[in-house]
């Protein structure tokens, strides 16, 4: 079981106080790679809060953690009662319990009057906000590739500049470099290995949103085009399936995957009609076959060695899409289409059984219809899509608030094992919009402002073979979470059970295995400045025989009144193998946070200090070290280090004006 005690009182002295609040509230899939994208998007949302009185439904939906019913009830309250005078009025939104209200306070504010249309460019340039971030990670160890193999220095660093004015204008550029990649050398003669630049204008006449540069698109429920930055957790994804409007947003992340590059525009000629069009041409990394076709599209973004550099930008993707949406009085209907062309045809090794129906060829076409209805109690949403060969995928969900205390979500999906879409990203158990059927049912009960109980069960069936599974199989996933606030503290009890199947040693039958994940933590707000958190994690898995893993950590955060903050943590872990690994959330500098993976026997500690100088400069330094007790070297290949200890220093400067 997962037991958490944490204080969810607002702490404005603490940078990114919402991190702990969101971690306790959302049952995050720790192993989900999309967390980095989610975190960066929420960091940006916290730095550019929404004026609640002028917020649109789309503005609130972009926060990701609010349910469609909560968004609808906030919009209805503003429609019937006018602008809020105080954020305390959020208590009148019955679907927002204490925890969601406190979390929401980090992302919204109130203006006394609604804005009068698009501001003048003179106003934008005069009052717009500038933010410049520079960060470097310095390792106090050397890998084998640093001496021979990697073409760059062992430092990881990035820079990020963004100009913004409210939600009307945003422009920025991001440059990022992984350790070992050449800087102003080799193929990176322009400096950084990766760049992202973008300009966005919103709410200019009939222009709802227009973007030039790198951007992301989400159509319907993601069956033909999805956005990884909204994939917070399985339970959150299920409730967010009610958001089936077309969305465009800038790609300000350091992620080298799941973005488009070119131009996109969303028009609103009538209040109920939205038309969206986008075009993209971007490079991809690919592993090539002997005949020049692409065997695999790569998304790691690493370009450190001669082999990795040879694959950089060796394939190009052209994408175009159109959509039309009608949304009025809770009724939503949309039509979407997307076409993609690769200049190198995809030709994976389909002789392997589980790869038999992988995407092949150079031309892809997907079309879908999304539909739904919602009010403050009921949400019905769905999307049905087909590819160019007529293979189908569909997802449908119903959310119902039975009363002010009980909410139920049910979600059904069917993804043909022959369905292909290069940009799809939607609710699934295996992480792909292909070869899966399933049913999810989740319930949340809030008997009081202090107590919330949630649970879900998800069953999935896979009709075709998968990796390490040579025949049809099934899985199930179960979660139970209890949250209770008692005075300055909050109790959170969670237990997750996942049941899976894989081939036996002779591949003649399937072997059932289970994975139990448990957490026990205690966080105590000793004062307005000091928060302590003790946490214990455990995992029991039967994938390779019964294996166990445990981790215990202690974290302290102190926020001084002179705009200084210090965080420190110590973690001890001991797992039987990689199969019983554990994931522990660890805070970092702005736009940098992760769930660390622990396996083996060792300890981890870090000390992070933040200091605000004046109103413009924030300096962050984080020193972290990991010591393994069961090995004398860490890693393999070029990433191998002949030491049992890894120590890194992160330095970040953030300038705002």
XYZ file of C-alpha atoms in Angstrom:
657
model
C 0.000 0.000 0.000
C 1.071 3.575 -0.519
C 0.636 5.723 2.572
C 1.476 9.416 2.429
C 1.177 12.175 4.995
C 1.775 15.600 3.547
C 0.795 19.133 4.280
C -1.015 20.823 1.379
C -1.106 24.312 2.757
C -0.142 27.001 0.266
C 3.476 28.037 0.722
C 4.196 31.047 -1.451
C 7.768 31.257 -0.127
C 8.574 27.910 -1.736
C 9.547 27.794 -5.396
C 7.229 25.377 -7.217
C 5.296 24.397 -4.103
C 2.791 22.706 -6.420
C 5.267 19.850 -7.082
C 4.609 18.104 -3.772
C 0.909 18.883 -3.982
C 0.571 17.346 -7.440
C 2.705 14.330 -6.489
C 0.384 13.528 -3.581
C -2.797 14.174 -5.543
C -2.054 12.450 -8.845
C -1.140 8.760 -8.907
C 1.651 9.385 -11.401
C 2.983 6.466 -13.434
C 6.549 6.995 -12.255
C 8.052 5.091 -15.148
C 6.260 7.194 -17.768
C 8.843 9.050 -19.858
C 6.297 11.783 -20.567
C 6.617 13.135 -17.005
C 9.417 15.473 -18.097
C 7.116 17.027 -20.699
C 4.281 17.313 -18.159
C 6.585 18.924 -15.608
C 7.991 21.508 -18.022
C 4.496 22.459 -19.174
C 3.282 22.915 -15.592
C 6.412 24.918 -14.682
C 5.592 27.291 -17.514
C 1.944 27.463 -16.445
C 3.004 28.334 -12.886
C 5.318 31.079 -14.161
C 2.487 32.454 -16.345
C -0.674 32.020 -14.242
C -4.156 32.306 -15.720
C -6.476 35.198 -14.973
C -9.398 33.116 -13.776
C -12.011 35.765 -14.564
C -11.069 35.877 -18.250
C -10.011 32.226 -18.605
C -11.566 30.163 -21.369
C -12.455 26.511 -21.049
C -9.356 25.675 -23.105
C -7.151 27.686 -20.710
C -8.325 25.618 -17.746
C -8.102 22.340 -19.637
C -4.454 22.992 -20.455
C -3.568 22.668 -16.764
C -4.090 18.942 -17.206
C -5.021 17.976 -13.646
C -8.559 19.430 -13.625
C -11.351 17.069 -14.629
C -13.864 18.086 -17.334
C -16.553 18.367 -14.643
C -14.391 20.735 -12.585
C -13.675 22.877 -15.645
C -17.354 22.972 -16.566
C -18.435 23.947 -13.060
C -15.855 26.775 -12.869
C -17.038 28.113 -16.245
C -20.687 27.904 -15.189
C -19.974 29.755 -11.948
C -18.261 32.596 -13.815
C -21.097 32.740 -16.355
C -23.887 32.952 -13.776
C -22.206 35.002 -11.022
C -19.742 37.143 -12.960
C -16.078 37.824 -12.114
C -14.751 36.458 -8.842
C -13.794 39.026 -6.208
C -11.630 36.583 -4.274
C -10.091 33.171 -4.893
C -11.926 32.065 -1.755
C -14.976 31.784 -4.020
C -13.440 28.572 -5.356
C -14.968 26.964 -2.265
C -18.313 27.405 -4.015
C -17.217 24.951 -6.727
C -18.459 21.718 -5.214
C -16.346 19.443 -7.403
C -13.146 21.196 -6.228
C -12.166 19.624 -2.937
C -9.510 21.123 -0.652
C -6.587 19.450 -2.401
C -7.549 20.564 -5.906
C -8.238 24.105 -4.710
C -4.825 24.449 -3.086
C -3.146 23.015 -6.180
C -5.108 25.320 -8.492
C -4.048 28.406 -6.508
C -0.523 27.954 -7.891
C -1.715 28.495 -11.463
C -4.405 31.204 -11.313
C -4.923 34.785 -10.156
C -7.686 37.397 -10.386
C -7.873 40.662 -12.289
C -10.600 43.093 -11.242
C -11.704 43.639 -14.838
C -11.772 41.503 -17.947
C -9.349 42.544 -20.709
C -10.817 44.581 -23.568
C -9.711 42.516 -26.540
C -6.236 42.019 -27.959
C -3.784 44.553 -26.451
C -1.759 46.992 -28.542
C 1.715 45.945 -29.629
C 3.107 48.891 -27.722
C 1.508 47.554 -24.532
C 2.795 44.058 -25.264
C 6.386 45.226 -25.740
C 6.256 47.515 -22.699
C 4.688 45.130 -20.195
C 5.683 41.746 -21.590
C 7.758 39.411 -19.413
C 11.236 38.169 -20.300
C 12.694 34.980 -18.849
C 16.189 33.649 -19.508
C 17.408 30.374 -17.984
C 20.865 28.856 -18.282
C 21.763 25.560 -16.627
C 24.765 23.231 -16.616
C 25.382 19.823 -15.034
C 28.973 19.054 -14.031
C 29.830 15.383 -13.301
C 32.616 14.552 -10.833
C 33.390 11.264 -12.577
C 34.393 10.107 -16.024
C 32.796 7.516 -18.260
C 34.712 5.369 -20.704
C 33.170 7.320 -23.578
C 34.543 10.590 -22.203
C 38.073 9.306 -22.796
C 37.396 7.620 -26.120
C 34.120 7.332 -28.028
C 32.129 10.480 -27.253
C 32.769 13.522 -29.459
C 31.888 16.142 -26.845
C 32.584 17.241 -23.294
C 31.023 15.393 -20.314
C 28.797 18.357 -19.393
C 25.052 18.614 -19.955
C 23.684 22.126 -20.396
C 20.800 24.092 -21.864
C 19.498 27.632 -22.280
C 15.928 28.875 -22.578
C 14.661 32.362 -23.396
C 10.976 33.265 -23.553
C 9.033 36.491 -23.989
C 5.353 36.462 -23.088
C 2.466 38.794 -22.494
C -0.420 37.187 -20.630
C -1.845 34.498 -22.917
C -1.794 36.667 -26.030
C 1.827 36.472 -27.188
C 4.630 33.992 -26.585
C 7.996 33.712 -28.311
C 11.084 31.816 -27.315
C 14.052 29.646 -28.128
C 15.508 26.582 -26.380
C 18.970 25.085 -26.904
C 19.947 21.794 -25.264
C 23.036 19.607 -25.108
C 23.414 16.099 -23.677
C 26.675 15.041 -22.076
C 29.117 13.745 -24.677
C 27.606 15.617 -27.628
C 29.828 17.980 -29.663
C 29.311 21.719 -29.118
C 30.157 24.032 -32.038
C 31.746 21.018 -33.706
C 30.982 18.123 -36.053
C 27.333 18.290 -37.158
C 26.611 20.840 -34.415
C 28.384 23.766 -36.064
C 25.610 26.095 -34.804
C 26.339 25.251 -31.171
C 23.735 23.207 -29.382
C 22.772 19.743 -30.556
C 19.064 20.624 -30.338
C 17.137 23.856 -30.809
C 13.471 24.755 -30.548
C 12.188 28.191 -31.583
C 8.575 29.350 -31.663
C 6.217 32.339 -31.863
C 2.565 32.142 -30.833
C -0.300 34.655 -30.991
C -3.704 33.973 -29.415
C -7.111 35.668 -29.318
C -6.440 38.099 -32.164
C -9.816 38.594 -33.825
C -10.948 35.287 -35.296
C -7.464 33.856 -34.741
C -7.796 31.618 -31.735
C -4.146 30.550 -31.934
C -1.355 30.792 -34.510
C 2.122 29.298 -34.157
C 5.267 29.444 -36.258
C 8.172 27.205 -35.280
C 8.029 24.014 -33.240
C 4.666 23.076 -31.801
C 2.424 20.249 -30.657
C -1.051 19.251 -31.798
C -3.745 17.333 -29.992
C -6.807 16.312 -31.997
C -9.837 14.686 -30.428
C -8.772 12.135 -27.829
C -5.395 11.513 -29.427
C -6.121 8.621 -31.803
C -4.540 10.405 -34.772
C -2.570 13.184 -33.008
C -1.764 13.340 -29.297
C 0.362 15.331 -26.845
C 2.632 13.536 -24.359
C 2.713 16.492 -21.965
C -0.815 15.720 -20.756
C -0.046 12.087 -19.832
C 0.107 12.634 -16.068
C -1.092 9.207 -14.962
C -3.535 6.497 -15.924
C -6.259 7.829 -13.610
C -5.727 11.405 -14.813
C -5.684 10.307 -18.464
C -9.021 8.563 -18.044
C -10.741 11.642 -16.617
C -9.026 13.934 -19.134
C -10.448 11.874 -22.001
C -13.464 14.180 -21.791
C -11.314 16.976 -23.269
C -11.801 16.393 -26.960
C -11.171 19.812 -28.472
C -8.387 20.628 -30.939
C -5.345 22.126 -29.203
C -2.203 23.846 -30.447
C 0.665 24.737 -28.158
C 4.308 25.679 -28.499
C 7.032 23.088 -28.062
C 9.231 24.782 -25.476
C 10.538 21.480 -24.133
C 14.001 19.948 -24.464
C 12.385 16.728 -25.681
C 13.394 15.815 -29.222
C 10.293 13.687 -29.838
C 6.583 14.223 -30.433
C 6.663 17.676 -31.993
C 5.904 19.265 -35.360
C 7.837 22.044 -37.079
C 6.331 24.630 -39.364
C 3.115 26.597 -38.949
C -0.289 26.001 -37.386
C -3.405 28.116 -37.065
C -6.741 27.729 -35.307
C -9.581 30.035 -36.380
C -12.890 30.747 -34.657
C -15.104 32.464 -37.264
C -18.172 31.827 -35.076
C -18.344 31.234 -31.307
C -19.315 27.584 -31.829
C -17.007 26.815 -34.774
C -13.257 26.176 -34.664
C -11.162 25.401 -37.755
C -7.577 24.198 -37.422
C -4.861 23.652 -40.033
C -1.190 22.844 -39.666
C 1.807 21.909 -41.806
C 5.151 20.508 -40.717
C 8.502 19.460 -42.135
C 11.002 18.115 -39.627
C 14.069 15.849 -39.469
C 14.118 12.476 -37.733
C 16.820 10.094 -36.573
C 16.576 6.568 -37.930
C 18.439 3.289 -37.987
C 18.807 2.377 -41.652
C 18.668 -0.926 -43.475
C 21.233 -1.859 -46.107
C 18.871 -0.700 -48.878
C 18.502 2.785 -47.353
C 15.042 2.278 -45.852
C 14.384 3.119 -42.198
C 14.339 0.156 -39.842
C 13.483 2.169 -36.712
C 12.646 5.788 -35.929
C 14.779 6.886 -32.944
C 13.532 9.301 -30.267
C 16.352 9.292 -27.677
C 17.979 12.407 -29.149
C 21.518 11.203 -28.310
C 24.274 12.233 -30.736
C 27.473 11.422 -28.845
C 29.271 8.801 -30.900
C 30.149 8.491 -34.574
C 27.330 5.967 -34.984
C 24.746 8.188 -33.283
C 25.868 11.250 -35.252
C 25.537 9.318 -38.523
C 21.842 8.787 -37.752
C 21.136 12.425 -36.921
C 18.539 13.978 -39.232
C 18.967 11.233 -41.842
C 15.201 11.009 -42.421
C 12.579 13.706 -42.934
C 8.878 13.771 -42.175
C 6.248 15.952 -43.858
C 2.908 16.293 -42.064
C -0.286 18.196 -42.748
C -3.580 18.224 -40.900
C -7.061 19.768 -40.888
C -9.880 19.728 -38.370
C -13.284 21.313 -37.877
C -15.062 21.405 -34.518
C -18.512 22.453 -33.346
C -18.982 23.167 -29.639
C -22.131 24.682 -28.206
C -24.330 24.119 -25.145
C -22.179 21.190 -24.046
C -22.414 19.362 -27.394
C -19.176 18.718 -29.255
C -18.617 17.276 -32.743
C -15.325 17.285 -34.632
C -13.802 15.957 -37.851
C -10.031 15.493 -38.085
C -7.543 14.411 -40.700
C -3.760 14.078 -40.793
C -1.409 12.942 -43.557
C 2.279 12.069 -43.155
C 5.035 11.304 -45.639
C 8.522 9.950 -44.879
C 11.317 10.471 -47.383
C 12.691 7.062 -46.334
C 10.084 4.271 -46.190
C 9.736 2.488 -42.858
C 10.762 -1.148 -43.198
C 11.198 -2.839 -39.793
C 12.070 -6.518 -39.514
C 8.554 -7.962 -39.703
C 9.841 -11.548 -39.700
C 9.863 -11.318 -35.907
C 6.350 -12.237 -34.770
C 5.679 -9.271 -32.474
C 6.847 -6.860 -35.206
C 4.627 -8.436 -37.877
C 2.193 -5.506 -37.931
C 4.541 -2.629 -37.206
C 4.019 0.441 -39.391
C 5.624 0.132 -42.839
C 5.820 2.315 -45.931
C 6.235 6.037 -46.483
C 2.660 7.375 -46.691
C 0.190 7.503 -43.813
C -3.325 8.922 -43.693
C -5.616 9.007 -40.664
C -9.106 10.424 -40.263
C -11.326 10.576 -37.200
C -14.556 11.893 -35.769
C -14.704 12.981 -32.137
C -17.903 13.659 -30.267
C -19.214 14.373 -26.827
C -21.566 16.094 -24.444
C -20.920 17.524 -21.016
C -22.385 19.532 -18.210
C -21.366 19.900 -14.573
C -22.524 16.345 -13.769
C -22.191 14.294 -16.963
C -19.384 13.937 -19.492
C -19.668 11.744 -22.590
C -16.787 11.762 -25.044
C -15.306 9.592 -27.724
C -13.278 9.390 -30.903
C -13.288 6.858 -33.733
C -10.445 6.799 -36.243
C -9.396 4.879 -39.355
C -6.077 4.660 -41.165
C -5.584 4.634 -44.947
C -6.245 0.867 -45.087
C -9.498 1.128 -43.132
C -8.210 -0.313 -39.864
C -10.007 1.189 -36.886
C -9.331 2.568 -33.431
C -11.962 3.901 -31.058
C -12.078 5.207 -27.502
C -15.197 6.209 -25.560
C -15.660 7.452 -22.022
C -18.426 8.433 -19.627
C -17.904 10.512 -16.499
C -20.705 10.998 -13.987
C -20.893 13.010 -10.779
C -23.590 11.128 -8.878
C -23.646 13.882 -6.257
C -21.191 16.261 -4.615
C -19.235 13.357 -3.137
C -19.103 10.534 -5.731
C -17.685 10.652 -9.275
C -17.439 7.667 -11.620
C -15.426 7.327 -14.829
C -15.721 4.463 -17.326
C -13.543 4.183 -20.430
C -13.571 1.677 -23.277
C -10.998 1.433 -26.066
C -10.418 -0.774 -29.080
C -7.230 -0.390 -31.112
C -6.845 -2.847 -34.004
C -3.485 -4.593 -34.179
C -3.342 -3.431 -37.809
C -4.079 0.239 -37.025
C -1.210 2.659 -37.701
C -0.765 6.319 -36.824
C 2.662 7.896 -36.397
C 1.332 10.715 -34.203
C -1.255 8.905 -32.061
C -1.011 9.159 -28.288
C -4.002 8.262 -26.143
C -5.100 6.216 -23.154
C -3.592 2.728 -23.166
C -2.023 0.161 -20.889
C 0.859 -0.842 -23.169
C 1.701 2.698 -24.300
C 0.617 2.306 -27.948
C -2.554 3.064 -29.906
C -2.416 -0.387 -31.496
C -3.131 -4.010 -30.573
C -5.211 -3.331 -27.462
C -8.774 -3.511 -26.205
C -9.740 -2.633 -22.693
C -12.131 -1.345 -20.073
C -11.284 1.099 -17.287
C -13.561 1.962 -14.346
C -12.589 4.547 -11.742
C -14.422 5.923 -8.701
C -13.693 8.925 -6.497
C -15.552 9.435 -3.224
C -15.146 12.660 -1.256
C -17.263 12.340 1.894
C -15.811 15.568 3.360
C -13.398 18.366 2.556
C -10.754 16.469 4.510
C -11.146 12.988 3.006
C -11.000 11.555 -0.506
C -11.001 7.915 -1.592
C -10.256 6.889 -5.182
C -9.851 3.549 -6.906
C -9.658 2.167 -10.403
C -9.492 -1.151 -12.195
C -8.296 -1.490 -15.769
C -8.433 -4.658 -17.870
C -6.615 -4.884 -21.218
C -6.537 -7.583 -23.915
C -3.828 -7.795 -26.586
C -4.947 -9.928 -29.562
C -1.542 -10.082 -31.281
C 1.922 -10.965 -30.013
C 4.028 -8.402 -28.137
C 7.618 -8.221 -26.968
C 8.324 -11.365 -24.862
C 4.715 -12.464 -25.451
C 4.336 -14.708 -28.532
C 0.537 -15.034 -28.444
C -2.558 -13.113 -27.420
C -2.487 -12.030 -23.777
C -4.168 -9.874 -21.180
C -3.298 -7.669 -18.221
C -4.977 -5.849 -15.370
C -4.089 -2.814 -13.293
C -5.600 -1.812 -9.936
C -5.083 1.199 -7.705
C -6.502 2.230 -4.332
C -5.741 5.661 -2.849
C -7.017 7.304 0.325
C -6.307 10.952 1.163
C -7.199 12.467 4.530
C -6.231 15.859 5.932
C -5.852 16.154 9.700
C -4.807 19.586 10.865
C -1.537 20.630 9.215
C -0.995 17.189 7.687
C -2.536 15.034 5.002
C -2.637 11.245 4.945
C -2.483 9.503 1.597
C -2.752 5.723 1.341
C -2.099 4.024 -2.004
C -1.621 0.496 -3.231
C -1.118 -0.577 -6.844
C -1.308 -4.116 -8.246
C -0.404 -4.896 -11.845
C -0.933 -8.374 -13.323
C 0.893 -9.261 -16.559
C 1.737 -12.220 -18.797
C 4.939 -13.237 -20.619
C 6.340 -16.306 -22.400
C 7.701 -19.207 -20.412
C 11.264 -20.367 -21.103
C 10.204 -22.587 -24.031
C 7.683 -20.066 -25.442
C 4.985 -22.738 -25.382
C 2.708 -21.064 -22.845
C 2.243 -17.828 -20.967
C 3.461 -17.235 -17.443
C 1.445 -14.970 -15.124
C 3.312 -12.543 -12.918
C 2.341 -9.761 -10.531
C 3.842 -6.474 -9.438
C 2.848 -4.896 -6.106
C 3.963 -1.304 -5.503
C 3.611 0.228 -2.063
C 4.572 3.517 -0.465
C 4.487 4.820 3.091
C 5.462 8.437 3.654
C 5.038 11.124 6.253
C 5.435 14.821 5.501
C 5.000 17.324 8.289
C 4.839 21.110 8.013
C 6.710 22.032 11.175
C 6.165 25.720 10.394
C 5.408 27.992 7.468
C 9.080 27.716 6.541
C 10.021 24.101 7.309
C 8.556 20.924 5.803
C 9.786 17.407 6.581
C 8.915 14.293 4.626
C 9.760 10.662 5.433
C 8.931 8.077 2.808
C 9.257 4.301 2.432
C 8.646 2.477 -0.863
C 8.423 -1.238 -1.518
C 7.946 -3.480 -4.530
C 7.205 -7.192 -4.775
C 7.339 -8.767 -8.228
C 7.120 -12.347 -9.468
C 8.388 -11.729 -13.010
C 11.662 -13.648 -12.475
C 10.790 -15.464 -9.286
C 9.697 -13.546 -6.237
C 11.856 -10.451 -5.831
C 11.701 -7.555 -3.402
C 12.780 -3.954 -3.363
C 12.670 -1.272 -0.680
C 13.663 2.381 -0.449
C 13.519 4.793 2.489
C 14.029 8.522 2.098
C 13.989 11.653 4.223
C 13.481 15.116 2.723
C 13.587 18.530 4.372
C 12.702 21.864 2.748
C 13.310 25.193 4.414
C 12.149 28.492 2.925
C 13.707 31.572 4.530
C 11.941 34.904 4.627
C 14.756 36.584 2.662
C 13.801 34.653 -0.509
C 16.200 31.776 0.104
C 15.250 28.101 0.029
C 17.127 24.921 0.891
C 16.125 21.323 0.188
C 17.988 18.194 1.176
C 17.228 14.496 0.962
C 18.790 11.124 1.755
C 17.544 7.862 0.213
C 18.564 4.280 1.000
C 17.544 1.547 -1.464
C 17.983 -2.223 -1.733
C 16.382 -4.267 -4.518
C 17.011 -7.857 -5.605
C 17.419 -6.866 -9.257
C 16.304 -4.449 -11.954
C 12.885 -6.169 -12.053
C 12.110 -4.942 -8.519
C 13.334 -1.394 -9.199
C 11.703 1.590 -7.523
C 10.980 5.135 -8.689
C 11.379 8.083 -6.309
C 10.425 11.637 -7.241
C 13.246 14.166 -6.840
C 12.963 17.916 -7.131
C 15.439 19.913 -9.160
C 16.020 23.393 -10.571
C 13.270 25.078 -12.574
C 12.092 23.019 -15.565
C 14.196 20.093 -14.322
C 12.642 17.309 -12.288
C 12.480 13.550 -12.516
C 11.466 10.234 -11.031
C 14.796 8.579 -10.235
C 15.088 4.865 -10.828
C 16.743 2.790 -8.109
C 17.912 -0.812 -8.416
C 20.604 -2.710 -6.566
C 21.917 -1.689 -3.139
C 22.988 1.851 -2.350
C 22.164 5.347 -1.128
C 21.405 8.718 -2.701
C 21.683 12.213 -1.191
C 21.306 15.729 -2.521
C 21.428 19.309 -1.291
C 19.738 22.078 -3.282
C 19.819 25.789 -2.517
C 17.881 28.603 -4.188
C 18.432 32.295 -3.668
C 16.386 35.166 -5.070
C 18.512 38.265 -5.710
C 16.245 41.274 -6.037
C 13.156 40.774 -8.159
C 14.922 39.498 -11.279
C 17.615 36.895 -10.539
C 17.135 33.396 -9.126
C 20.232 31.234 -8.572
C 19.953 27.497 -7.920
C 22.695 25.016 -7.046
C 22.105 21.298 -6.504
C 24.768 18.793 -5.448
C 23.719 15.147 -5.652
C 25.599 11.903 -5.082
C 24.656 8.216 -5.467
C 26.726 5.463 -3.824
C 26.319 1.754 -4.665
C 27.339 -0.838 -2.083
C 27.063 -3.880 -4.363
C 29.372 -2.961 -7.271
C 32.695 -1.366 -8.115
C 31.626 0.028 -11.474
C 28.406 1.572 -12.785
C 26.899 1.280 -16.236
C 27.980 -0.598 -19.342
C 29.689 0.171 -22.612
C 30.790 3.758 -23.169
C 28.622 4.882 -20.223
C 30.589 2.706 -17.790
C 32.359 4.400 -14.871
C 35.044 2.611 -12.822
C 33.653 3.851 -9.537
C 30.841 3.008 -7.163
C 29.892 6.667 -6.598
C 28.321 9.187 -8.984
C 28.329 12.868 -7.994
C 26.852 15.718 -10.067
C 26.507 19.467 -9.589
C 23.625 21.375 -11.226
C 23.952 25.153 -11.556
C 21.100 27.304 -12.852
C 20.613 31.036 -13.383
C 17.115 32.360 -14.010
C 16.690 36.010 -14.972
C 13.227 37.545 -15.210
C 12.293 41.061 -16.189
